[in-house]
Short mmCIF file of C-alpha atoms in Angstrom, two decimals:
data_model
loop_
_atom_site.label_atom_id
_atom_site.label_comp_id
_atom_site.label_asym_id
_atom_site.label_seq_id
_atom_site.Cartn_x
_atom_site.Cartn_y
_atom_site.Cartn_z
CA MET A 354 0.00 0.00 0.00
CA PRO A 355 1.82 3.17 -1.16
CA THR A 356 2.31 5.97 1.36
CA VAL A 357 2.31 9.73 0.78
CA LEU A 358 4.09 11.85 3.40
CA LEU A 359 2.62 15.37 3.38
CA LEU A 360 4.84 17.74 5.35
CA ASP A 361 3.79 21.27 6.27
CA VAL A 362 6.62 23.73 5.47
CA SER A 363 4.86 26.96 6.38
CA LEU A 364 6.63 29.57 8.52
CA SER A 365 4.80 28.40 11.63
CA MET A 366 6.81 25.14 11.47
CA CYS A 367 9.91 27.21 12.33
CA ARG A 368 8.63 28.07 15.80
CA PRO A 369 11.00 27.04 18.62
CA VAL A 370 10.09 24.31 21.12
CA LEU A 371 11.73 24.77 24.51
CA GLN A 372 13.36 21.64 25.92
CA PRO A 373 14.23 21.54 29.64
CA ASP A 374 17.54 19.67 29.19
CA ILE A 375 18.72 21.37 25.98
CA ALA A 376 20.10 24.88 25.87
CA GLU A 377 19.41 25.49 22.19
CA PRO A 378 15.69 24.97 21.48
CA TYR A 379 14.45 22.71 18.68
CA GLN A 380 12.11 23.94 16.00
CA LEU A 381 8.89 22.17 15.03
CA ARG A 382 10.46 21.21 11.72
CA ASN A 383 13.25 19.37 13.59
CA LEU A 384 10.64 17.37 15.50
CA ALA A 385 8.82 16.59 12.25
CA VAL A 386 11.98 15.29 10.57
CA HIS A 387 12.84 13.22 13.67
CA GLY A 388 9.38 11.65 13.75
CA LEU A 389 9.30 10.92 10.02
CA ASN A 390 12.73 9.28 10.22
CA SER A 391 11.40 6.99 12.96
CA LEU A 392 8.41 6.09 10.79
CA LEU A 393 10.61 5.41 7.75
CA ASP A 394 12.94 3.21 9.81
CA PHE A 395 9.95 1.15 10.98
CA ILE A 396 8.65 0.76 7.42
CA ASN A 397 12.12 -0.14 6.13
CA GLN A 398 12.41 -2.91 8.71
CA HIS A 399 8.92 -4.39 8.64
CA CYS A 400 7.42 -3.39 5.26
CA LYS A 401 10.25 -3.62 2.75
CA LEU A 402 7.89 -3.59 -0.25
CA GLU A 403 6.28 -0.28 0.73
CA PHE A 404 6.48 2.66 -1.68
CA CYS A 405 6.78 6.12 -0.14
CA SER A 406 6.61 9.62 -1.55
CA LEU A 407 7.42 12.95 0.12
CA ILE A 408 5.42 16.10 -0.71
CA ILE A 409 5.95 19.44 1.03
CA PHE A 410 3.28 22.13 1.06
CA SER A 411 2.52 25.66 2.15
CA SER A 412 0.38 27.79 -0.19
CA SER A 413 1.88 25.66 -3.00
CA CYS A 414 3.22 22.10 -3.22
CA GLU A 415 6.40 20.41 -4.35
CA ILE A 416 7.18 16.70 -4.73
CA LEU A 417 10.60 16.25 -3.14
CA SER A 418 10.67 12.48 -3.59
CA PRO A 419 8.47 10.47 -6.00
CA PHE A 420 7.24 7.01 -5.05
CA THR A 421 10.22 4.80 -4.25
CA ARG A 422 11.28 1.87 -2.10
CA ASP A 423 14.62 3.52 -1.41
CA LEU A 424 13.59 5.08 1.89
CA GLU A 425 17.11 6.39 2.50
CA SER A 426 16.60 8.79 -0.41
CA VAL A 427 13.40 10.00 1.26
CA LYS A 428 15.30 10.61 4.50
CA LYS A 429 17.94 12.57 2.60
CA ALA A 430 15.22 14.69 1.01
CA LEU A 431 13.98 15.60 4.51
CA LEU A 432 17.34 17.28 5.17
CA ASN A 433 16.95 19.66 2.20
CA ILE A 434 13.67 21.34 3.03
CA ASP A 435 13.02 25.05 2.51
CA PHE A 436 10.22 26.84 4.34
CA TYR A 437 7.73 29.14 2.70
CA ASP A 438 4.61 31.15 3.55
CA LYS A 439 1.23 30.08 4.97
CA THR A 440 -0.55 26.74 5.32
CA CYS A 441 -3.07 25.63 2.69
CA ILE A 442 -4.24 22.06 3.33
CA GLU A 443 -6.60 21.99 0.34
CA THR A 444 -3.65 22.53 -2.02
CA ALA A 445 -1.77 19.67 -0.35
CA LEU A 446 -4.69 17.27 -0.71
CA GLY A 447 -5.18 18.26 -4.36
CA SER A 448 -1.50 17.62 -5.18
CA THR A 449 -1.69 14.28 -3.41
CA LYS A 450 -4.73 13.30 -5.45
CA ASN A 451 -2.98 14.11 -8.74
CA ALA A 452 0.27 12.37 -7.75
CA VAL A 453 -1.46 9.13 -6.74
CA LEU A 454 -3.71 9.02 -9.79
CA GLU A 455 -0.77 9.60 -12.12
CA GLU A 456 1.36 6.89 -10.54
CA TRP A 457 -1.14 4.25 -9.38
CA GLY A 458 -4.53 5.02 -10.91
CA GLY A 459 -7.80 4.82 -9.02
CA SER A 460 -7.76 1.22 -7.76
CA VAL A 461 -4.62 0.96 -5.58
CA PRO A 462 -5.27 1.79 -1.88
CA CYS A 463 -2.93 4.40 -0.40
CA GLN A 464 -2.13 5.92 2.98
CA ILE A 465 -1.75 9.68 3.30
CA ILE A 466 0.04 11.04 6.38
CA LEU A 467 -0.40 14.79 6.85
CA VAL A 468 2.21 16.24 9.24
CA THR A 469 1.44 19.75 10.48
CA ASP A 470 1.70 21.95 13.57
CA GLY A 471 -2.04 22.05 14.16
CA SER A 472 -2.57 25.24 12.19
CA THR A 473 -5.38 25.20 9.63
CA GLY A 474 -4.33 28.36 7.81
CA ILE A 475 -5.72 31.88 7.69
CA GLY A 476 -7.84 33.85 5.28
CA PRO A 477 -10.25 32.60 2.59
CA ASN A 478 -8.11 29.53 1.83
CA SER A 479 -7.98 28.34 5.44
CA LEU A 480 -9.36 24.90 6.18
CA LYS A 481 -12.13 26.28 8.39
CA GLN A 482 -13.35 28.69 5.71
CA ARG A 483 -13.18 26.07 2.94
CA LEU A 484 -15.21 23.57 4.95
CA GLN A 485 -17.79 26.26 5.65
CA ASP A 486 -17.96 27.06 1.93
CA ILE A 487 -18.64 23.42 1.13
CA GLY A 488 -21.58 23.37 3.53
CA THR A 489 -23.14 26.63 2.36
CA LYS A 490 -22.36 27.03 -1.35
CA THR A 491 -23.25 25.12 -4.48
CA LYS A 492 -22.25 21.64 -5.56
CA GLU A 493 -19.60 23.19 -7.81
CA THR A 494 -17.65 24.14 -4.68
CA GLU A 495 -17.87 20.58 -3.38
CA GLN A 496 -16.62 19.20 -6.69
CA ARG A 497 -13.52 21.41 -6.59
CA PHE A 498 -12.57 20.17 -3.11
CA PRO A 499 -10.23 17.16 -3.48
CA LEU A 500 -12.00 14.99 -0.88
CA PRO A 501 -13.09 12.28 -1.00
CA PHE A 502 -10.16 10.87 -2.93
CA PRO A 503 -11.13 8.88 -6.06
CA PHE A 504 -9.06 5.92 -4.84
CA PRO A 505 -9.20 3.78 -1.67
CA SER A 506 -7.23 5.58 1.02
CA LYS A 507 -6.61 6.23 4.69
CA LEU A 508 -5.98 9.79 5.78
CA HIS A 509 -3.97 10.38 8.97
CA VAL A 510 -3.25 13.79 10.49
CA VAL A 511 -0.20 14.07 12.79
CA CYS A 512 -0.27 17.24 14.92
CA LEU A 513 3.02 18.59 16.31
CA SER A 514 1.48 20.58 19.13
CA ASN A 515 0.91 20.37 22.86
CA PRO A 516 -2.37 18.54 23.59
CA LYS A 517 -3.61 21.42 25.77
CA ASP A 518 -2.99 24.07 23.10
CA SER A 519 -6.22 26.04 22.51
CA ASN A 520 -5.52 26.29 18.76
CA LEU A 521 -5.17 22.54 18.54
CA GLN A 522 -8.52 21.99 20.26
CA VAL A 523 -10.14 24.09 17.53
CA SER A 524 -8.27 22.31 14.73
CA ILE A 525 -8.90 18.67 15.75
CA PRO A 526 -12.63 18.71 14.79
CA LEU A 527 -11.68 20.16 11.38
CA TYR A 528 -9.10 17.41 10.82
CA GLN A 529 -11.61 14.78 11.87
CA LYS A 530 -14.10 16.21 9.38
CA LEU A 531 -11.50 15.75 6.62
CA ILE A 532 -11.12 12.11 7.61
CA ASP A 533 -14.90 11.63 7.68
CA MET A 534 -15.23 13.22 4.23
CA ASN A 535 -12.72 10.68 2.94
CA GLY A 536 -14.72 7.72 4.24
CA GLY A 537 -13.71 7.71 7.90
CA ASN A 538 -10.57 5.64 7.39
CA GLY A 539 -7.77 7.26 9.33
CA GLN A 540 -6.95 8.91 12.62
CA VAL A 541 -5.76 12.16 14.20
CA PHE A 542 -2.55 11.68 16.21
CA VAL A 543 -1.52 14.03 19.04
CA PRO A 544 1.56 13.69 21.31
CA GLU A 545 0.90 12.18 24.72
CA GLY A 546 2.40 14.78 27.04
CA ASN A 547 4.60 17.79 26.44
CA LEU A 548 5.98 18.30 22.98
CA ASN A 549 9.54 16.92 22.76
CA LEU A 550 11.64 14.45 20.78
CA LYS A 551 10.50 11.45 22.83
CA THR A 552 6.75 12.11 22.65
CA VAL A 553 6.94 12.86 18.92
CA GLN A 554 8.81 9.64 18.26
CA GLN A 555 6.29 7.67 20.31
CA MET A 556 3.45 9.26 18.35
CA PHE A 557 4.92 8.25 14.99
CA LEU A 558 5.70 4.74 16.22
CA LYS A 559 2.12 4.41 17.44
CA LEU A 560 0.94 5.26 13.93
CA ALA A 561 3.40 2.75 12.45
CA GLU A 562 2.43 -0.08 14.80
CA THR A 563 -1.26 0.54 14.15
CA TYR A 564 -1.27 0.84 10.36
CA TYR A 565 2.01 -0.78 9.24
CA ARG A 566 1.98 -3.91 11.33
CA PRO A 567 3.29 -6.79 9.17
CA PHE A 568 1.21 -9.93 8.75
CA HIS A 569 2.93 -13.15 9.77
CA GLY A 570 1.26 -16.51 9.45
CA THR A 571 1.79 -20.15 8.55
CA LEU A 572 1.00 -21.78 5.22
CA HIS A 573 -0.12 -25.42 5.64
CA CYS A 574 -0.42 -28.18 3.05
CA GLY A 575 -0.91 -31.55 4.73
CA ASN A 576 2.18 -32.19 6.86
CA LEU A 577 4.16 -29.42 5.14
CA ASN A 578 4.15 -25.87 6.46
CA CYS A 579 6.10 -22.65 6.13
CA ASN A 580 6.19 -19.35 8.00
CA ILE A 581 5.14 -16.58 5.63
CA SER A 582 4.54 -12.88 5.47
CA LEU A 583 2.00 -11.15 3.22
CA SER A 584 2.70 -7.84 1.51
CA PRO A 585 0.68 -5.67 1.74
CA PRO A 586 -0.81 -6.88 5.03
CA PRO A 587 -4.42 -8.06 4.54
CA GLU A 588 -7.20 -6.06 6.14
CA ALA A 589 -10.39 -7.25 7.74
CA CYS A 590 -13.30 -7.54 5.30
CA GLU A 591 -16.90 -6.69 6.09
CA LYS A 592 -19.32 -9.32 4.84
CA ILE A 593 -22.78 -7.86 4.24
CA ASN A 594 -25.71 -10.28 4.40
CA ASP A 595 -29.40 -9.64 3.77
CA PHE A 596 -30.18 -8.45 7.28
CA ASP A 597 -26.81 -8.03 8.99
CA SER A 598 -23.10 -7.63 8.44
CA ARG A 599 -20.06 -9.08 10.15
CA LYS A 600 -16.34 -8.48 10.08
CA VAL A 601 -14.17 -11.30 8.71
CA GLU A 602 -10.45 -11.38 9.50
CA MET A 603 -7.79 -13.52 7.86
CA SER A 604 -6.50 -16.34 10.03
CA THR A 605 -2.78 -16.70 10.72
CA ASP A 606 -3.13 -20.33 9.56
CA ILE A 607 -3.70 -20.51 5.80
CA LEU A 608 -4.72 -24.02 4.75
CA ILE A 609 -4.34 -25.33 1.20
CA CYS A 610 -7.50 -27.31 0.35
CA GLY A 611 -6.52 -28.59 -3.10
CA PHE A 612 -5.17 -27.77 -6.54
CA LEU A 613 -6.83 -26.76 -9.80
CA ASP A 614 -5.62 -26.28 -13.35
CA ILE A 615 -5.30 -22.65 -14.37
CA ASN A 616 -7.93 -23.23 -17.08
CA GLN A 617 -10.38 -24.48 -14.46
CA ALA A 618 -9.77 -21.55 -12.15
CA SER A 619 -10.03 -19.15 -15.11
CA ASN A 620 -9.85 -15.54 -13.86
CA PRO A 621 -12.05 -15.18 -10.75
CA PRO A 622 -12.74 -11.74 -9.24
CA ALA A 623 -10.27 -10.91 -6.46
CA LEU A 624 -10.89 -8.73 -3.43
CA SER A 625 -7.15 -8.11 -2.84
CA ARG A 626 -3.79 -9.50 -3.89
CA HIS A 627 -0.73 -10.09 -1.72
CA LEU A 628 2.83 -11.26 -2.31
CA VAL A 629 3.67 -14.36 -0.25
CA LEU A 630 7.18 -14.13 1.21
CA PRO A 631 8.72 -16.99 3.21
CA ILE A 632 10.26 -16.21 6.60
CA PRO A 633 13.28 -18.25 7.71
CA PRO A 634 12.74 -19.81 11.17
CA GLN A 635 15.92 -18.31 12.62
CA SER A 636 14.73 -14.77 11.94
CA LEU A 637 11.56 -15.09 14.05
CA LYS A 638 11.74 -13.24 17.35
CA GLU A 639 10.12 -14.10 20.65
CA GLU A 640 7.37 -11.52 20.15
CA GLY A 641 6.38 -13.18 16.90
CA LYS A 642 7.87 -10.45 14.71
CA ALA A 643 10.26 -11.21 11.90
CA VAL A 644 12.56 -9.55 9.43
CA MET A 645 11.21 -9.70 5.89
CA MET A 646 13.07 -11.73 3.33
CA LYS A 647 14.26 -10.47 -0.02
CA GLN A 648 11.45 -9.08 -2.16
CA ASP A 649 11.53 -11.21 -5.26
CA ILE A 650 11.91 -14.87 -6.13
CA ASP A 651 14.02 -15.46 -9.19
CA ALA A 652 12.02 -17.40 -11.72
CA SER A 653 15.11 -18.64 -13.54
CA ASP A 654 16.01 -21.09 -10.77
CA ASP A 655 12.89 -20.79 -8.55
CA ASP A 656 15.04 -20.21 -5.49
CA ALA A 657 14.77 -17.44 -2.91
CA VAL A 658 18.19 -15.92 -2.39
CA VAL A 659 18.21 -14.17 0.99
CA GLY A 660 21.72 -14.83 2.15
CA ASN A 661 24.49 -17.35 1.93
CA ASP A 662 23.03 -19.41 4.80
CA GLU A 663 19.32 -18.75 4.41
CA GLY A 664 19.34 -19.49 0.68
CA LYS A 665 20.55 -23.04 1.32
CA GLN A 666 17.72 -23.97 3.68
CA PRO A 667 14.70 -25.82 2.21
CA SER A 668 11.50 -23.81 2.00
CA PHE A 669 8.03 -25.19 1.30
CA CYS A 670 7.00 -21.77 -0.02
CA VAL A 671 9.69 -21.93 -2.74
CA LEU A 672 8.74 -25.54 -3.55
CA LEU A 673 5.08 -24.59 -3.89
CA HIS A 674 5.87 -21.61 -6.10
CA GLY A 675 8.01 -23.66 -8.47
CA SER A 676 5.48 -26.49 -8.64
CA LEU A 677 2.54 -24.23 -9.43
CA LYS A 678 4.53 -22.50 -12.13
CA VAL A 679 5.80 -25.65 -13.83
CA GLU A 680 2.53 -27.59 -13.62
CA GLY A 681 0.31 -24.64 -14.57
CA MET A 682 -1.91 -24.97 -11.53
CA VAL A 683 -3.31 -22.87 -8.68
CA ALA A 684 -3.91 -23.77 -5.05
CA LEU A 685 -7.29 -23.16 -3.42
CA CYS A 686 -6.78 -22.17 0.22
CA HIS A 687 -8.92 -21.48 3.28
CA LEU A 688 -8.26 -18.06 4.83
CA GLY A 689 -10.81 -17.89 7.62
CA GLU A 690 -14.44 -18.50 8.43
CA ASP A 691 -16.23 -18.85 5.06
CA TRP A 692 -13.33 -17.06 3.38
CA TYR A 693 -11.23 -18.55 0.58
CA GLY A 694 -8.45 -17.47 -1.75
CA MET A 695 -6.14 -18.72 -4.47
CA LEU A 696 -2.35 -19.12 -4.60
CA CYS A 697 -0.69 -18.84 -8.00
CA SER A 698 2.62 -17.94 -9.65
CA TRP A 699 2.54 -14.32 -10.79
CA ALA A 700 5.18 -12.76 -13.05
CA ASP A 701 5.85 -9.02 -13.08
CA SER A 702 8.50 -9.41 -15.79
CA LYS A 703 10.02 -12.08 -18.00
CA LYS A 704 12.74 -12.94 -15.48
CA LYS A 705 11.02 -12.50 -12.12
CA SER A 706 7.98 -14.25 -10.67
CA ASN A 707 6.46 -14.43 -7.23
CA LEU A 708 3.96 -16.46 -5.26
CA MET A 709 0.73 -14.45 -5.16
CA LEU A 710 -2.32 -14.83 -2.90
CA SER A 711 -5.61 -13.58 -4.35
CA THR A 712 -8.46 -13.31 -1.86
CA PHE A 713 -12.08 -13.78 -2.89
CA GLU A 714 -15.11 -12.10 -1.41
CA PRO A 715 -16.17 -13.83 1.84
CA GLY A 716 -18.64 -16.61 1.12
CA LEU A 717 -18.85 -20.17 -0.17
CA GLU A 718 -20.20 -19.55 -3.71
CA VAL A 719 -18.40 -16.38 -4.79
CA VAL A 720 -16.86 -18.07 -7.87
CA PRO A 721 -19.94 -19.32 -9.78
CA TRP A 722 -18.25 -21.86 -12.06
CA LEU A 723 -16.47 -23.55 -9.15
CA GLY A 724 -19.68 -24.07 -7.19
CA LYS A 725 -19.72 -24.33 -3.41
CA PHE A 726 -16.21 -24.52 -2.00
CA THR A 727 -17.18 -27.02 0.72
CA GLN A 728 -18.44 -29.47 -1.92
CA ILE A 729 -15.29 -29.50 -4.06
CA GLY A 730 -13.43 -32.80 -3.87
CA PRO A 731 -10.76 -34.82 -5.68
CA ALA A 732 -11.50 -35.84 -9.27
CA SER A 733 -10.70 -39.46 -8.38
CA LEU A 734 -14.00 -39.73 -6.48
CA LEU A 735 -16.10 -38.91 -9.55
CA PRO A 736 -17.88 -41.74 -11.40
CA GLU A 737 -16.02 -43.00 -14.43
CA LEU A 738 -18.77 -41.96 -16.86
CA SER A 739 -18.84 -38.38 -15.65
CA LYS A 740 -15.06 -37.84 -15.63
CA SER A 741 -14.75 -37.18 -19.34
CA VAL A 742 -17.80 -34.92 -19.35
CA THR A 743 -16.49 -32.91 -16.41
CA GLU A 744 -13.01 -32.53 -17.86
CA ASN A 745 -14.41 -31.13 -21.10
CA SER A 746 -17.08 -28.85 -19.59
CA PHE A 747 -15.44 -27.48 -16.43
CA PRO A 748 -15.52 -24.60 -15.77
CA ILE A 749 -16.80 -23.39 -19.18
CA LYS A 750 -18.05 -25.56 -22.00
CA LEU A 751 -15.60 -25.58 -24.86
CA ALA A 752 -18.43 -25.83 -27.38
CA GLU A 753 -19.70 -22.41 -26.38
CA LYS A 754 -18.18 -19.37 -28.01
CA ARG A 755 -16.43 -17.40 -25.31
CA SER A 756 -17.23 -13.73 -25.16
CA TYR A 757 -13.63 -12.73 -24.48
CA ALA A 758 -12.53 -14.42 -27.73
CA GLN A 759 -14.18 -11.63 -29.72
CA ASN A 760 -12.10 -8.87 -31.25
CA CYS A 761 -13.32 -6.01 -29.04
CA VAL A 762 -11.95 -2.52 -28.57
CA VAL A 763 -10.23 -1.37 -25.40
CA TRP A 764 -9.84 2.38 -24.95
CA ILE A 765 -8.40 2.69 -21.48
CA ARG A 766 -5.72 5.08 -22.66
CA GLN A 767 -5.71 7.76 -25.34
CA MET A 768 -3.05 5.94 -27.36
CA ALA A 769 -5.34 2.94 -27.96
CA LEU A 770 -8.07 5.09 -29.51
CA GLN A 771 -5.53 7.01 -31.54
CA ALA A 772 -4.08 3.76 -32.88
CA ASP A 773 -7.53 2.56 -34.04
CA ILE A 774 -8.19 5.84 -35.85
CA GLN A 775 -4.77 5.77 -37.52
CA LYS A 776 -5.43 2.21 -38.72
CA ILE A 777 -8.61 3.39 -40.46
CA LEU A 778 -6.75 6.27 -42.09
CA ARG A 779 -4.00 3.98 -43.37
CA HIS A 780 -6.61 1.85 -45.13
CA ALA A 781 -8.41 4.98 -46.38
CA ARG A 782 -5.26 6.19 -48.16
CA LYS A 783 -5.01 2.86 -49.99
CA LEU A 784 -8.57 2.80 -51.33
CA PRO A 785 -9.97 1.07 -53.31
CA ASP A 786 -7.45 -1.75 -52.77
CA LYS A 787 -8.15 -1.84 -49.01
CA THR A 788 -11.91 -1.29 -49.18
CA GLN A 789 -12.88 -4.37 -47.16
CA ASN A 790 -10.24 -3.67 -44.47
CA PHE A 791 -11.32 -0.02 -44.32
CA TYR A 792 -14.98 -0.84 -43.63
CA LYS A 793 -14.08 -3.63 -41.21
CA GLU A 794 -12.04 -1.28 -39.02
CA LEU A 795 -14.60 1.50 -39.42
CA ASN A 796 -17.45 -0.74 -38.19
CA LYS A 797 -15.29 -1.92 -35.33
CA LEU A 798 -14.71 1.67 -34.23
CA ARG A 799 -18.40 2.51 -34.71
CA ARG A 800 -19.59 -0.39 -32.54
CA GLY A 801 -17.12 0.53 -29.82
CA ALA A 802 -18.34 4.13 -29.81
CA LEU A 803 -21.97 2.99 -29.64
CA ALA A 804 -21.23 0.57 -26.81
CA PHE A 805 -19.57 3.30 -24.74
CA GLY A 806 -22.08 5.98 -25.72
CA PHE A 807 -19.23 7.91 -27.34
CA TYR A 808 -21.33 9.53 -30.08
CA GLU A 809 -18.95 12.48 -30.41
CA LEU A 810 -16.38 10.07 -31.79
CA LEU A 811 -18.65 9.24 -34.76
CA ASP A 812 -19.02 12.91 -35.68
CA GLY A 813 -15.30 13.47 -35.24
CA MET A 814 -14.45 10.47 -37.43
CA ALA A 815 -16.79 11.75 -40.12
CA ILE A 816 -14.99 15.12 -40.12
CA ILE A 817 -11.63 13.33 -40.41
CA LEU A 818 -12.81 11.28 -43.40
CA GLU A 819 -14.14 14.39 -45.14
CA ARG A 820 -10.78 16.06 -44.60
CA GLU A 821 -9.00 13.02 -46.05
CA CYS A 822 -11.26 13.26 -49.08
CA THR A 823 -10.17 16.86 -49.73
CA LEU A 824 -6.51 15.90 -49.34
CA LEU A 825 -6.60 13.14 -51.95
CA PRO A 826 -3.99 13.70 -54.69
CA GLY A 827 -5.01 14.17 -58.28
CA SER A 828 -3.72 10.72 -59.16
CA ALA A 829 -6.04 9.03 -56.63
CA HIS A 830 -8.62 6.53 -57.83
CA PRO A 831 -12.11 8.06 -58.25
CA ASP A 832 -13.63 5.36 -56.05
CA ALA A 833 -11.59 6.57 -53.06
CA ALA A 834 -13.42 9.92 -52.83
CA LEU A 835 -16.81 8.21 -53.26
CA GLN A 836 -16.15 5.67 -50.50
CA LEU A 837 -14.85 8.31 -48.06
CA THR A 838 -17.87 10.55 -48.65
CA HIS A 839 -20.23 7.58 -48.25
CA ALA A 840 -18.55 6.50 -44.99
CA ALA A 841 -18.64 10.03 -43.54
CA SER A 842 -22.35 10.46 -44.25
CA ALA A 843 -23.11 6.98 -42.88
CA LEU A 844 -21.42 7.81 -39.58
CA ARG A 845 -23.74 10.79 -39.17
CA SER A 846 -26.84 8.89 -40.23
CA GLN A 847 -29.28 7.73 -37.54
CA VAL A 848 -29.77 4.49 -39.46
CA TYR A 849 -26.29 3.31 -38.52
CA ARG A 850 -26.73 4.20 -34.83
CA ASP A 851 -28.09 0.67 -34.45
CA TYR A 852 -25.38 -1.54 -32.96
CA ASN A 853 -26.32 -4.59 -35.07
CA SER A 854 -26.21 -2.75 -38.40
CA SER A 855 -23.04 -2.38 -40.44
CA ILE A 856 -21.79 0.21 -42.88
CA LYS A 857 -21.28 -1.54 -46.22
CA PRO A 858 -19.11 -0.37 -49.14
CA LEU A 859 -20.79 1.86 -51.71
CA CYS A 860 -21.46 0.05 -54.98
CA THR A 861 -20.04 2.13 -57.84
CA LYS A 862 -19.22 1.51 -61.46
CA PHE A 863 -15.58 1.32 -60.42
CA SER A 864 -16.13 -1.28 -57.71
CA SER A 865 -18.55 -3.33 -59.83
CA GLY A 866 -15.89 -3.77 -62.48
CA ASP A 867 -17.61 -1.79 -65.26
#
C-alpha cells in the first residue's frame, strides 16, 4: 500500500520548542523530521515492499521524492527542506490526489500522512473557511474540493502541538471532518504529554504499529508448512448479508485445500492481492515479529536468495511456487471462516515471478463456475462416466463461443483510440485496394463508440474522413473519394446508430468492375 508523506513547510513550522535539558531549542520542523525518520525506519524494517513519496506544502506544493522503495533517499530529502509562507491544506490534498492518480490510478489503496503543527491556515483559503464554503455554497464548490479521494485511502493527520494548546482543540474537529469526508478511514494523532523528541517519536511509532503492522502466518499443506509474510498486510473484510453484516479477518493459519488447473480456475474476481514471502525460522523473534526476506523470487532457478546461509535452507514456499509454475496450476486455500483465496505464480516481468495470494469475497459460492467450496473434492472420487464430461465442460463448455474471444476494442488510454483511428486512415489512403479492411475497421470503431455511448467520436471520425477526401492527390482513384464521402455520411446517419447494423461499401461503377 503506497504511502504519501505530506509535510507542512509553512513559517509556523519554524517556531521554537523549549526543551528543559537542551540549551538550544528545537524547532517544530526538527521534530517533524525526527518523527518521520522513525516512521521510515519502521517501514524499512517491517514493510520492505512499501512505496513512499514525500510532498511538502505551504500555499503551494512540491514533490521532493516520487514514489520509491529507497527510503534512504526520502530521509535525505527531509534534510533539504526550505520553508515558505502560509498553510493551505486543500492545495496539499489536491496535489496528493494528482500524484497518486498519475502513478497508481484509481484502484490501488494508499495511505496519506499529513504532518502539520495544528494550524489550519488563515484567510479565505484556510481549512475552516473552505469547509464552511462546502456546507453553504453550491455543488460546484464541493466538486472542486479534493476529498473524497477517487481511490481507496486512509488519511492520517499528525499534529506537532501540545495537547492542551487552545488552537489545537479548535483544529482537531476540522481534521476529523476531513477524515470523515474521505470515508472515515484514518486517525488524528496528538503527542501524549509535552511536545519533545521522545513524545513525537512515540506518536509516529504508534501510527506505524497501528497501520504498518506486518502480517505473519503459517501456510499449511498436509504435513508441510512454512512461516510466511503477506505484503501488503491483509485487512479485515466486512461481509454484508441480507439483514446483517459481520467483520471477517484472515487467520494466521492458511490451509491449502486442493489444486486446480489454471484453465479451471479461469480468472475469478479478487478482493485483494498479496505477495507471499517466506520467513526463515531463525529470523523469528520471541514476540512473533520477523525480518522480511528479499522481495523477489528469481524465476530462472525458482530459489529465494536471501543470504548465503538462508538461501541453502529448504522452503516449502519456494517448492510450492516452483510447482505451481511448472505444472500450470493454482492452489485453493482457506483463509478464515467462510473465506477462501487462491495461490498462484505471478510474473511481473520475464525474469522475475512471485507467489501471489488472491483473496475472494467472503462466502462459499463467490466463484460461480467452481460451485460451493465445501463441496469440491478430488477428481478421483467422480464416477467413471462423468469424468470425461467434467473434464471437457469445467468450468466453461468448450463448445460455447467465449465472449472474451471476440475482437473487441479497449480504450483505457488515449493511445489505444488514436491507434484505431490511424489504422482506419492507413486503409483509407489505400482505397480502393483496401476497401474491405477499411470498412471492417470502421465498423469496429463505430460499434465501440456505440457501446460506450461515445457519439462524439462518430461525428469526429466523419470530419476526419471528409478532410482526407479533400486531401486526396489528383492521381487518386475516383472510387476513393466516393467511398470516403459515403462513410462520412453513414457515420452521421441515424440508421447506422443501431449496434447490429453495419456500414457496407458503396457500390459504384468502379467497384462493380464496369
